[in-house]
Amino acid sequence: MANDRTKELQAKTTAFLKKIKTENISAKEIEDLREVLRFHEHRYYIQNDPLVSDFEYDSLYKQLEALEKENPDLIVPNSPTQRVAKGLTKEFPTVQHLVPMLSLDNSYNSEDLIDFDRKAKELTGLKEIEYCVEPKFDGASISLIYEDDHLVRGATRGDGVQGDDITPNIKQIRTIPLSAKFSDYGLQTVEIRGEVLINKDNFKKFNESLTEQGLAPLANPRNASAGTLRIKDPLEVRRRKLEAFVYHVSYYTLKKGAEDLHSHSQTLEMLWDLGFRSPDKEKKVLKGIEAVIDYCVEFENQRDELPYEIDGMVIKVNNFELQDKMGMTSHHPRWAIAYKFKARQATSKLIGVEYQVGRTGNIGPVAKIEPVHIGGVTVRSISLFNEDVIREKDIRIGDTVLVERAGDVIPYIVKPLTELRNGDEKPIKFPRHCPSCGTELFKSEDEAAWRCININCPAQVLERLIHFASKDAMDIRGLGTAIIEKFYTLGLLTSLPQIYQLDYEAIGQLEGFGKKSIDNLKTAIEASKKQPLHRLIFALGIRYVGETMAKTLAHAVDHLLDLQNFDEEALQNLEDVGPKVAGSVVQFFSNRQNIELIQALESIGLQLKNEKKDFTSGGSLEGQSFLFTGTLSKLKRSEAEEIVEQNGGTILSGVSSKLNYLVVGEDAGSKLEKAKKITTIKIISEDQFIKMINKG
Ligand code: IVH
């Protein structure tokens, strides 16, 4: 029954999306449209399972707004345009927001913005308007209340009128001050709006730790932050390193005689000065809509370079008097509009599933979909991680699937659109034998992945070779996936030590291998022998040993083979080493074949000793963050980054106020421009960087 209703409303949705005409509309048709909107709001807010894109929802909403404007006698009090959408989670105490948390009107192109500007001029009677433009953060919205300079409450948006009181979790977010001198500005009770985010680096690290434990990674940073806010363990919240931006003061009481706030940009400055992270540095105050459009486009081009996700820009009339004059609808303020960046979601059809064998024998299902363009790339294949993910999402061959690609996060299938099924879809049959060597697959109780346990399985050997030579492992340039596959198929490369004993005469006979490319390959292979121990440990591909863990292990020994003497207990005494890693390391080093492999690599001349670094002569970079941009002439980017990390510094992925040093090479672009605007960032050359580390 419920399914029939869904189908009926989906059919109506499609009809409304096709029909944009507004003339001669009947009361019944308007009510139908309201019903369609309520249905989609319910799917979005309550079921957390939308059936239409934001864009489609917005066009339906705008259609209703337009219809009601033309037919004001047909407006009803419970129209979606007359209220804020409902929907609450019951897990935390429910609290009332001091002022309802409204949404933003959306726009998708410059015409929409020009239209917004025209209306703003009409409503204010001005010829030119000053706007404040800032990023639209893609996270989970929150409201904070400060009473007499102290944080007293933090809440989720909920239905906009009431939210969940999540104060203990909010207090774990370092970028939210527990107290702030609002009294210096004459403010007593203050309600603030903001967005909780997890930055791309931390999201990646968090996901790596999940995959290292054999768990499925989280879909995107937005889901990760919204989910984390609802965890009932504040310490776990702290571990996930959430951040928050605040961008709006929704309510305040002013002490007698104090000067009132007069503009949005001034409010962002105040929040910044009080210790909040507001978009004070990212904002721009601009006159006229043309400049606004330019800034939006400029920012969209830099989107991938930011350390966190944004999904658009927000344009706000800067002056508060003008804002008051323009007022709000029950859904959004009339003085602001969101400019949404190009969608990074699309639908496609699932054609089939292929199974890849990983280097540790794990079988990874990969969805093959009809090619679809998302955010500038064509997506054809998407990892489905493991059998559980397929079952939980109930993905079937022939399904229309919703695909998302957020920033530099790999694309993933959000869900199948089950309402669009016609009955021909086929369940996915997970294989029980290795697709490469035919060995029966094995699955341990505590793991989601099926595995091929044949250590000599050709697919695993190939994957181990690819991993060994890869950028984050031994970084052998010129020995990429395609070349390794070619050599492997021809029998020229079948084991790790053979990388160092290649038959260059035979290779020279192959098409595309001239003297120059062979010389380059030889040099790169030779250079890799000097890679530091932690890279070699990572390159060996020991299960659950990622880059960070490899550093911990390398740090604990003088020579790689010393790890033979560590039992599980000794390993677990090392930082962040849990029973899984310890078990895996012990297993690896108790296998004769592995020891022989390591000995072979040593006799070839690889670096198995833990060389204490040359740079650490006093000059630690502890607590300092670095980012490299442009082409470096003396160091490889990866070497430079490694030097920073070896000296206790950290590498950031984008320019933000957290950055201490931007090291600039040749042809530096937008990162340099951005850093120039943040006065606390020190901009240095590669030579200055080298001097800095050598000085110690
Ligand atoms: S202003 C009345 N500014 O986007 C003030 N919102 O899609 C309304 N958002 O509900 C909000 N970045 O959660 C504003 N710089 C920003 C924002 C922002 C993200 C969120 C906010 C809002 C949603 C609307």
XYZ file of C-alpha atoms and ligand atoms in Angstrom:
720
model
C 0.000 0.000 0.000
C 2.638 2.474 1.154
C 4.624 1.611 -1.936
C 1.680 2.417 -4.222
C 1.343 5.775 -2.540
C 5.046 6.456 -3.026
C 4.730 5.552 -6.688
C 1.712 7.820 -7.079
C 3.529 10.754 -5.471
C 6.674 10.096 -7.517
C 4.545 10.164 -10.672
C 3.028 13.470 -9.569
C 6.540 14.768 -8.813
C 7.663 13.982 -12.337
C 4.555 15.641 -13.760
C 5.127 18.838 -11.753
C 8.791 18.894 -12.683
C 7.823 18.782 -16.342
C 5.062 21.357 -16.082
C 6.250 24.787 -15.112
C 3.134 26.636 -16.401
C 1.252 28.558 -13.775
C -1.823 29.759 -15.630
C -5.311 28.428 -15.051
C -4.250 26.306 -12.153
C -6.957 24.812 -9.969
C -7.084 24.701 -6.160
C -6.858 20.903 -6.401
C -3.612 21.104 -8.417
C -2.026 23.475 -5.907
C -3.007 21.130 -3.076
C -1.466 18.224 -5.030
C 1.787 20.115 -5.294
C 1.755 20.816 -1.548
C 1.216 17.152 -0.902
C 4.164 16.278 -3.135
C 6.372 18.751 -1.251
C 5.274 17.469 2.161
C 6.033 13.966 1.013
C 9.562 14.914 -0.062
C 10.159 16.857 3.149
C 9.201 13.806 5.119
C 11.554 11.645 3.071
C 14.341 14.174 3.590
C 13.961 15.288 7.206
C 12.389 12.299 8.893
C 13.378 9.266 6.853
C 16.713 10.736 5.847
C 16.129 9.097 2.484
C 15.352 11.709 -0.194
C 13.855 10.675 -3.519
C 14.618 13.868 -5.391
C 17.716 16.024 -5.666
C 17.948 19.347 -3.791
C 17.607 21.081 -7.134
C 14.381 19.252 -7.976
C 12.952 19.929 -4.524
C 13.814 23.611 -4.867
C 12.144 23.941 -8.246
C 8.978 22.331 -6.885
C 9.090 24.645 -3.889
C 9.573 27.681 -6.099
C 6.717 26.579 -8.321
C 4.432 26.455 -5.294
C 5.639 29.848 -4.101
C 4.919 31.333 -7.522
C 1.480 29.728 -7.692
C 0.532 30.991 -4.250
C 1.764 34.434 -5.117
C -0.519 34.538 -8.119
C -3.410 33.019 -6.201
C -3.108 34.403 -2.665
C -6.692 33.363 -1.859
C -5.625 29.732 -2.199
C -2.864 29.895 0.470
C -3.514 27.592 3.433
C -1.806 27.818 6.846
C -0.248 24.360 6.588
C 1.350 24.936 3.216
C 5.070 23.994 3.107
C 5.729 27.648 2.303
C 4.103 28.722 5.569
C 6.087 26.702 8.017
C 9.479 25.191 8.778
C 9.679 21.432 8.106
C 9.163 19.076 11.054
C 11.236 16.129 12.194
C 13.173 15.218 15.333
C 15.382 12.505 16.707
C 14.302 11.496 20.177
C 17.645 10.428 21.596
C 18.725 13.693 23.243
C 16.608 16.146 25.291
C 14.567 18.345 22.979
C 15.116 22.063 23.335
C 13.525 25.119 21.781
C 15.655 27.460 19.673
C 15.383 31.093 20.797
C 14.723 32.046 17.165
C 13.643 29.438 14.581
C 16.569 28.205 12.486
C 15.527 29.093 8.999
C 16.865 27.648 5.820
C 18.292 29.526 2.840
C 16.747 30.135 -0.542
C 18.836 28.394 -3.201
C 20.194 29.588 -6.519
C 22.179 27.679 -9.122
C 23.360 30.220 -11.690
C 24.108 33.887 -12.230
C 20.578 34.647 -13.527
C 19.164 33.547 -10.160
C 21.589 35.900 -8.418
C 20.734 38.801 -10.717
C 17.087 38.151 -9.924
C 17.848 38.114 -6.198
C 19.669 41.436 -6.549
C 16.736 42.938 -8.467
C 14.293 41.939 -5.702
C 16.665 43.223 -3.010
C 16.814 46.600 -4.771
C 13.037 46.673 -5.045
C 12.537 45.861 -1.384
C 15.101 48.374 -0.144
C 14.571 51.079 -2.744
C 18.334 51.283 -3.314
C 20.220 51.402 -6.616
C 23.162 49.357 -5.415
C 23.446 46.950 -2.516
C 26.440 45.950 -0.432
C 26.671 42.200 0.011
C 28.772 40.006 2.235
C 29.731 36.787 0.456
C 31.066 33.721 2.305
C 31.354 29.952 1.872
C 28.401 27.681 2.453
C 29.802 25.002 4.708
C 28.666 21.473 3.989
C 28.240 19.988 7.430
C 25.664 19.733 10.184
C 24.099 22.963 11.440
C 24.140 23.815 15.112
C 22.940 26.541 17.434
C 24.945 27.750 20.439
C 23.785 29.836 23.363
C 26.170 31.949 25.439
C 24.934 33.423 28.675
C 27.112 36.022 30.445
C 30.105 35.000 28.308
C 29.736 31.242 28.900
C 28.617 28.519 26.564
C 25.468 27.114 28.158
C 23.909 25.079 25.378
C 24.610 23.545 22.012
C 21.847 22.049 19.910
C 21.217 20.474 16.520
C 18.887 22.136 14.039
C 16.166 19.485 14.440
C 13.016 20.749 12.757
C 14.212 24.343 12.877
C 12.016 25.206 15.876
C 13.264 22.538 18.265
C 16.492 20.579 18.198
C 18.456 18.075 20.286
C 20.493 19.320 23.209
C 23.971 17.950 22.452
C 25.962 20.260 24.762
C 28.422 17.568 25.995
C 29.371 16.730 22.405
C 29.571 20.371 21.362
C 32.054 20.955 24.158
C 34.418 18.448 22.527
C 34.773 20.634 19.460
C 37.937 22.587 19.911
C 37.017 25.422 17.578
C 34.041 26.306 19.781
C 35.176 28.441 22.730
C 33.655 27.505 26.085
C 33.621 31.167 27.010
C 33.878 34.361 24.987
C 33.920 37.992 26.077
C 30.605 39.005 24.532
C 30.320 41.451 27.435
C 33.045 43.550 25.782
C 30.481 44.217 23.068
C 27.634 44.796 25.528
C 25.975 41.473 24.684
C 24.466 39.281 27.401
C 22.418 36.395 26.016
C 23.590 35.403 22.557
C 22.367 32.703 20.196
C 24.758 31.783 17.377
C 24.409 29.638 14.287
C 27.136 27.580 12.726
C 28.119 24.419 10.957
C 30.008 21.432 12.321
C 32.489 19.842 9.921
C 35.198 17.245 9.802
C 38.096 18.310 7.609
C 39.100 16.204 4.622
C 42.383 15.054 6.203
C 40.807 13.912 9.428
C 37.977 12.292 7.530
C 40.495 10.378 5.424
C 42.471 9.305 8.491
C 39.327 8.257 10.291
C 38.229 6.188 7.295
C 41.678 4.644 7.005
C 41.457 3.515 10.589
C 38.036 2.003 9.872
C 39.285 0.116 6.808
C 42.403 -1.018 8.636
C 40.049 -2.606 11.148
C 38.146 -4.301 8.329
C 35.129 -1.961 8.708
C 33.335 -0.143 5.890
C 34.404 3.517 5.603
C 31.935 6.381 6.087
C 30.415 7.865 2.976
C 31.360 11.557 3.188
C 32.497 14.240 5.631
C 28.961 15.639 5.967
C 27.505 12.321 7.126
C 30.515 11.794 9.348
C 29.971 15.087 11.193
C 26.193 14.740 11.508
C 26.597 11.158 12.755
C 29.361 12.070 15.189
C 27.266 14.811 16.819
C 24.753 12.138 17.814
C 27.225 9.738 19.385
C 26.589 9.311 23.080
C 30.272 9.082 23.954
C 31.850 12.561 24.107
C 35.365 11.078 24.113
C 34.736 9.361 20.813
C 33.430 12.706 19.543
C 36.702 14.322 20.608
C 38.726 11.623 18.820
C 36.984 12.362 15.541
C 38.307 15.934 15.598
C 35.242 17.886 14.552
C 35.524 21.570 13.738
C 32.952 24.332 13.572
C 32.438 27.534 11.662
C 29.967 30.094 13.017
C 28.319 32.555 10.668
C 25.231 34.124 12.193
C 24.008 35.737 15.421
C 20.294 34.985 15.536
C 19.445 36.558 18.879
C 21.048 38.809 21.474
C 20.233 41.066 24.391
C 22.096 44.345 24.525
C 23.173 46.047 27.735
C 21.952 49.607 28.205
C 24.049 52.170 26.389
C 25.978 49.577 24.362
C 26.364 50.173 20.669
C 24.236 47.866 18.540
C 25.684 45.612 15.836
C 25.116 47.137 12.441
C 26.330 44.749 9.760
C 26.947 41.092 8.995
C 30.619 41.606 8.181
C 31.092 43.409 11.489
C 29.447 40.431 13.244
C 31.835 37.978 11.551
C 34.763 40.147 12.660
C 33.426 40.270 16.214
C 32.998 36.480 16.312
C 36.526 36.028 14.972
C 37.947 38.418 17.544
C 36.098 36.586 20.304
C 37.894 33.365 19.372
C 35.336 31.730 17.123
C 36.083 30.382 13.722
C 33.915 32.579 11.563
C 34.448 32.962 7.813
C 35.967 36.376 8.538
C 39.002 35.713 6.342
C 37.052 34.024 3.555
C 34.282 36.610 3.401
C 34.242 39.483 0.955
C 32.173 42.636 1.194
C 31.198 43.577 -2.354
C 29.048 46.208 -4.021
C 26.855 45.091 -6.894
C 25.872 41.605 -7.982
C 28.491 41.315 -10.762
C 31.353 41.349 -8.264
C 29.410 38.836 -6.150
C 29.063 36.453 -9.096
C 32.785 36.748 -9.876
C 33.710 35.898 -6.300
C 31.363 32.888 -6.269
C 32.966 31.542 -9.462
C 36.470 32.222 -8.129
C 35.696 30.313 -4.944
C 34.114 27.414 -6.810
C 37.390 26.961 -8.703
C 39.271 26.689 -5.423
C 36.787 24.346 -3.855
C 38.989 21.259 -3.981
C 41.924 23.051 -2.403
C 40.075 23.867 0.786
C 40.711 21.579 3.752
C 36.944 21.157 4.323
C 33.863 20.672 2.172
C 31.749 23.557 0.960
C 28.740 23.145 -1.306
C 28.251 26.741 -2.362
C 28.451 30.362 -1.276
C 26.052 32.417 0.804
C 25.255 35.954 -0.257
C 23.909 38.175 2.506
C 22.768 41.791 2.415
C 25.404 43.272 4.674
C 23.559 46.071 6.455
C 21.255 44.986 9.317
C 18.795 47.851 8.807
C 18.334 46.714 5.230
C 18.006 43.103 6.367
C 15.185 44.123 8.730
C 13.508 46.030 5.962
C 13.575 42.985 3.690
C 12.366 40.544 6.369
C 11.840 36.811 6.013
C 9.422 34.214 4.766
C 8.642 31.351 7.137
C 11.235 29.328 5.256
C 14.179 31.673 4.638
C 15.400 35.220 5.108
C 14.745 37.445 2.061
C 18.097 39.134 2.604
C 20.188 36.054 1.904
C 20.537 33.435 -0.789
C 22.706 30.362 -1.251
C 24.558 29.940 -4.519
C 24.915 26.188 -4.878
C 27.905 24.733 -6.689
C 27.476 22.171 -9.445
C 25.930 18.961 -8.181
C 28.204 16.136 -7.215
C 25.368 13.655 -7.170
C 23.860 11.863 -10.125
C 21.815 8.797 -10.882
C 22.968 5.928 -13.066
C 22.198 2.294 -13.727
C 24.064 -0.600 -12.136
C 25.151 -2.833 -15.008
C 27.106 -5.447 -13.104
C 29.574 -6.196 -10.328
C 33.194 -7.253 -10.712
C 35.347 -8.705 -7.955
C 38.889 -7.511 -7.327
C 41.401 -9.397 -5.252
C 43.337 -7.092 -2.939
C 46.956 -7.571 -1.918
C 45.906 -9.215 1.353
C 43.475 -11.505 -0.475
C 40.364 -9.491 0.384
C 37.699 -9.674 -2.286
C 36.424 -6.200 -3.173
C 33.181 -5.951 -5.122
C 33.225 -3.131 -7.677
C 30.007 -1.803 -9.162
C 30.070 -1.128 -12.893
C 27.643 1.629 -13.747
C 26.591 3.395 -16.915
C 29.156 6.222 -17.225
C 27.999 9.389 -15.512
C 29.587 12.842 -15.139
C 29.912 14.128 -11.599
C 31.800 17.289 -10.699
C 34.048 17.182 -13.777
C 34.898 13.482 -13.854
C 33.299 10.471 -15.484
C 32.447 7.736 -13.039
C 32.193 4.146 -14.310
C 33.295 1.977 -11.399
C 32.518 2.326 -7.724
C 33.753 0.247 -4.823
C 31.023 -1.509 -2.872
C 33.533 -2.421 -0.114
C 32.140 -5.777 0.985
C 29.171 -8.111 0.899
C 27.557 -6.534 3.984
C 27.362 -3.138 2.285
C 25.573 -4.738 -0.680
C 23.107 -6.505 1.616
C 22.481 -3.517 3.884
C 21.778 -1.204 0.981
C 19.949 -3.946 -0.911
C 21.668 -3.048 -4.175
C 20.614 -5.117 -7.189
C 21.858 -5.401 -10.743
C 19.648 -3.257 -12.977
C 18.896 -0.787 -10.155
C 18.958 2.941 -10.698
C 21.479 4.096 -8.123
C 22.206 7.477 -6.571
C 25.931 8.221 -6.856
C 27.774 10.906 -4.905
C 31.277 12.239 -5.238
C 32.229 14.646 -2.483
C 35.445 16.628 -3.007
C 38.451 14.386 -3.312
C 36.544 11.595 -1.624
C 36.067 8.539 -3.849
C 32.604 8.158 -5.396
C 30.141 5.907 -3.627
C 26.631 4.598 -4.069
C 24.331 6.384 -1.670
C 21.458 3.962 -2.287
C 19.384 2.272 -4.948
C 16.183 4.087 -5.898
C 13.957 1.164 -5.030
C 10.796 2.990 -6.121
C 12.052 2.877 -9.683
C 12.381 -0.913 -9.783
C 10.367 -2.771 -12.398
C 10.921 -6.303 -11.105
C 13.713 -7.238 -13.537
C 16.477 -6.382 -11.074
C 18.711 -9.277 -10.032
C 20.231 -9.777 -6.590
C 24.029 -9.667 -6.501
C 25.535 -13.120 -6.031
C 28.786 -12.856 -4.144
C 31.327 -15.456 -5.366
C 32.493 -18.262 -3.088
C 35.708 -18.914 -5.033
C 38.588 -16.554 -5.824
C 38.025 -14.996 -9.242
C 41.785 -15.137 -9.872
C 42.970 -18.550 -8.663
C 39.744 -20.404 -7.881
C 40.619 -21.111 -4.241
C 37.567 -21.353 -1.974
C 37.033 -18.052 -0.173
C 37.194 -17.716 3.585
C 35.476 -15.284 5.943
C 36.334 -14.947 9.615
C 33.533 -14.137 12.034
C 34.815 -10.731 13.060
C 35.367 -9.484 9.520
C 33.182 -8.201 6.747
C 35.526 -9.177 3.913
C 35.763 -12.545 2.167
C 39.376 -13.562 1.526
C 41.417 -15.714 -0.770
C 43.958 -17.357 1.546
C 46.279 -18.576 -1.214
C 49.365 -16.406 -0.625
C 50.602 -17.218 -4.159
C 47.320 -16.185 -5.781
C 48.425 -14.332 -8.962
C 46.081 -11.410 -8.347
C 47.473 -10.900 -4.848
C 51.074 -11.062 -6.050
C 50.306 -8.424 -8.671
C 48.573 -6.163 -6.139
C 51.517 -6.519 -3.739
C 53.896 -5.433 -6.499
C 51.721 -2.421 -7.344
C 51.463 -1.434 -3.707
C 55.203 -1.828 -3.117
C 56.138 0.558 -5.926
C 53.317 3.038 -5.267
C 53.797 6.714 -4.375
C 53.143 6.412 -0.647
C 55.231 3.234 -0.345
C 58.611 2.936 -2.178
C 57.625 5.664 -4.650
C 59.246 4.152 -7.735
C 58.468 6.561 -10.542
C 58.023 4.872 -13.896
C 56.836 1.663 -12.277
C 53.138 2.399 -12.190
C 50.198 0.028 -12.312
C 50.070 -0.381 -16.104
C 53.795 -1.142 -16.453
C 53.773 -3.596 -13.551
C 50.779 -5.365 -15.086
C 52.591 -5.584 -18.395
C 55.827 -6.942 -16.879
C 53.855 -9.347 -14.720
C 51.857 -10.748 -17.629
C 55.061 -11.222 -19.617
C 56.712 -13.002 -16.689
C 59.363 -10.277 -16.354
C 58.337 -9.364 -12.828
C 56.831 -11.948 -10.477
C 58.234 -11.132 -7.027
C 59.302 -8.090 -4.996
C 63.075 -8.780 -5.129
C 62.797 -9.123 -8.904
C 62.041 -5.388 -9.104
C 65.734 -4.913 -8.415
C 66.881 -7.586 -10.872
C 64.864 -6.708 -13.956
C 65.939 -8.052 -17.322
C 66.488 -4.711 -19.033
C 67.548 -6.359 -22.256
C 64.154 -8.026 -22.561
C 62.417 -4.829 -21.538
C 64.350 -2.941 -24.215
C 62.654 -5.119 -26.830
C 59.216 -3.981 -25.714
C 57.371 -1.260 -27.534
C 57.655 2.123 -25.831
C 60.860 1.344 -23.900
C 63.682 3.426 -25.322
C 67.076 3.946 -23.738
C 65.920 7.077 -21.925
C 62.901 5.503 -20.268
C 64.937 2.465 -19.238
C 67.615 4.742 -17.717
C 64.940 6.653 -15.827
C 63.397 3.446 -14.578
C 66.791 2.114 -13.440
C 67.518 5.357 -11.571
C 64.123 5.373 -9.855
C 64.457 1.728 -8.809
C 67.989 2.308 -7.538
C 66.910 5.408 -5.597
C 64.121 3.476 -3.890
C 66.710 1.331 -2.110
C 67.416 4.347 0.077
C 63.819 4.888 1.153
C 63.474 5.135 4.942
C 62.481 2.039 6.869
C 58.898 3.092 7.562
C 58.227 3.258 3.831
C 59.571 -0.242 3.367
C 57.408 -1.533 6.228
C 54.340 0.058 4.654
C 55.391 -1.266 1.233
C 55.487 -4.848 2.506
C 51.709 -4.656 2.777
C 51.283 -6.231 6.212
C 47.590 -6.371 6.978
C 46.276 -3.464 9.093
C 49.641 -1.668 8.861
C 48.949 1.681 7.235
C 51.400 4.550 6.854
C 51.047 5.798 10.421
C 51.370 2.338 11.907
C 54.441 1.685 9.744
C 56.062 4.785 11.258
C 55.283 3.566 14.772
C 56.838 0.172 14.043
C 59.908 1.663 12.362
C 60.395 3.943 15.323
C 60.412 0.993 17.727
C 63.342 -0.887 16.146
C 66.921 -0.464 14.957
C 66.523 -3.060 12.223
C 63.422 -4.405 10.503
C 64.097 -8.000 11.541
C 64.030 -6.916 15.211
C 60.267 -7.075 14.809
C 60.637 -10.884 14.936
C 61.369 -10.492 18.657
C 58.166 -8.605 19.459
C 55.270 -10.651 20.791
C 51.682 -9.347 20.772
C 52.029 -7.847 24.231
C 55.212 -5.956 23.372
C 53.607 -4.648 20.211
C 50.523 -3.489 22.052
C 52.707 -1.374 24.291
C 53.460 0.785 21.255
C 51.317 3.841 20.562
C 47.943 3.057 18.984
C 48.773 -0.608 18.370
C 45.731 -2.724 19.172
C 45.268 -6.506 19.201
C 44.434 -6.649 15.483
C 47.608 -4.966 14.315
C 49.701 -6.839 16.870
C 48.255 -10.200 15.765
C 48.854 -9.415 12.129
C 52.469 -8.278 12.664
C 53.306 -11.363 14.725
C 51.750 -13.573 12.045
C 53.714 -11.826 9.306
C 57.061 -12.174 11.057
C 56.510 -15.794 12.041
C 56.135 -16.773 8.383
C 59.425 -18.135 6.958
C 58.641 -16.937 3.453
C 58.314 -13.370 4.681
C 61.621 -13.484 6.550
C 63.320 -14.841 3.445
C 61.775 -12.055 1.413
C 63.108 -9.436 3.837
C 66.572 -11.021 3.810
C 66.556 -11.041 0.011
C 65.683 -7.349 -0.022
C 68.505 -6.633 2.419
C 71.062 -8.475 0.324
C 69.970 -6.399 -2.657
C 70.832 -3.311 -0.637
C 67.532 -1.977 0.670
C 67.485 0.142 3.765
C 66.420 -2.103 6.674
C 68.053 -0.100 9.434
C 66.206 2.654 11.181
C 68.486 5.514 10.161
C 68.227 8.254 12.721
C 67.585 11.426 10.793
C 70.181 14.055 10.053
C 67.851 16.939 10.532
C 66.857 16.528 14.124
C 69.907 18.328 15.526
C 67.785 20.452 17.799
C 65.635 22.092 15.116
C 62.313 20.462 15.724
C 59.254 21.592 13.783
C 57.023 20.404 16.616
C 53.649 22.121 16.561
C 54.275 23.802 13.202
C 52.119 23.130 10.157
C 53.322 23.260 6.547
C 51.922 23.196 3.073
C 53.897 23.009 -0.174
C 52.647 24.612 -3.350
C 54.059 24.955 -6.865
C 56.982 22.948 -8.245
C 59.920 22.481 -5.900
C 63.304 22.412 -7.605
C 65.537 20.723 -5.041
C 63.305 18.356 -3.119
C 60.539 16.065 -4.251
C 57.245 17.144 -2.707
C 56.979 13.792 -0.889
C 60.543 14.168 0.477
C 59.849 17.656 1.735
C 56.675 16.478 3.429
C 58.512 13.609 4.987
C 61.192 15.927 6.374
C 58.469 17.997 8.025
C 56.882 14.946 9.582
C 60.205 13.470 10.701
C 60.858 16.697 12.534
C 57.538 16.662 14.327
C 55.679 19.073 12.053
C 52.396 18.409 10.285
C 51.275 18.743 6.680
C 47.967 20.444 5.951
C 46.021 19.860 2.766
C 44.832 23.393 2.215
C 45.336 27.019 3.136
C 43.539 27.986 6.318
C 44.235 30.049 9.385
C 45.703 26.896 10.951
C 48.621 26.962 8.555
C 51.960 28.272 9.851
C 54.174 27.989 6.737
C 53.400 27.957 3.042
C 56.494 26.816 1.134
C 56.301 28.213 -2.363
C 57.875 26.628 -5.441
C 57.616 27.716 -9.058
C 54.262 28.537 -10.639
C 52.432 28.671 -7.337
C 48.770 29.486 -7.926
C 45.651 30.057 -5.898
C 47.052 28.681 -2.651
C 49.630 31.448 -2.600
C 46.995 34.088 -3.345
C 44.820 32.744 -0.570
C 47.693 32.584 1.931
C 48.589 36.217 1.265
C 45.227 37.170 2.699
C 45.848 35.385 5.989
C 48.390 37.480 7.829
C 49.458 34.781 10.288
C 50.788 32.487 7.531
C 54.523 32.780 6.851
C 55.234 32.458 3.151
C 58.729 31.055 2.507
C 60.751 29.767 -0.453
C 62.130 26.258 -0.847
C 65.621 27.561 0.010
C 64.355 29.190 3.188
C 62.681 25.913 4.108
C 65.928 23.966 3.556
C 67.835 26.514 5.643
C 65.258 26.207 8.373
C 65.615 22.443 8.675
C 69.390 22.477 8.374
C 69.765 25.159 11.007
C 67.913 22.883 13.387
S 23.066 31.671 7.042
C 19.143 33.057 8.812
N 25.520 31.096 6.306
O 23.062 26.100 5.008
C 20.514 32.571 8.515
N 23.982 29.290 6.494
O 20.915 25.322 3.212
C 20.525 31.321 7.723
N 24.947 27.086 6.014
O 20.501 26.137 7.376
C 21.798 30.639 7.608
N 26.991 27.788 5.591
O 22.861 25.322 8.093
C 24.299 30.601 6.565
N 27.737 30.740 5.698
C 26.528 30.261 5.964
C 26.236 28.876 5.888
C 24.941 28.436 6.154
C 26.203 26.730 5.685
C 23.827 26.132 6.166
C 22.879 26.450 7.285
C 21.539 26.605 6.614
C 21.733 25.804 5.380
C 20.757 26.168 4.304
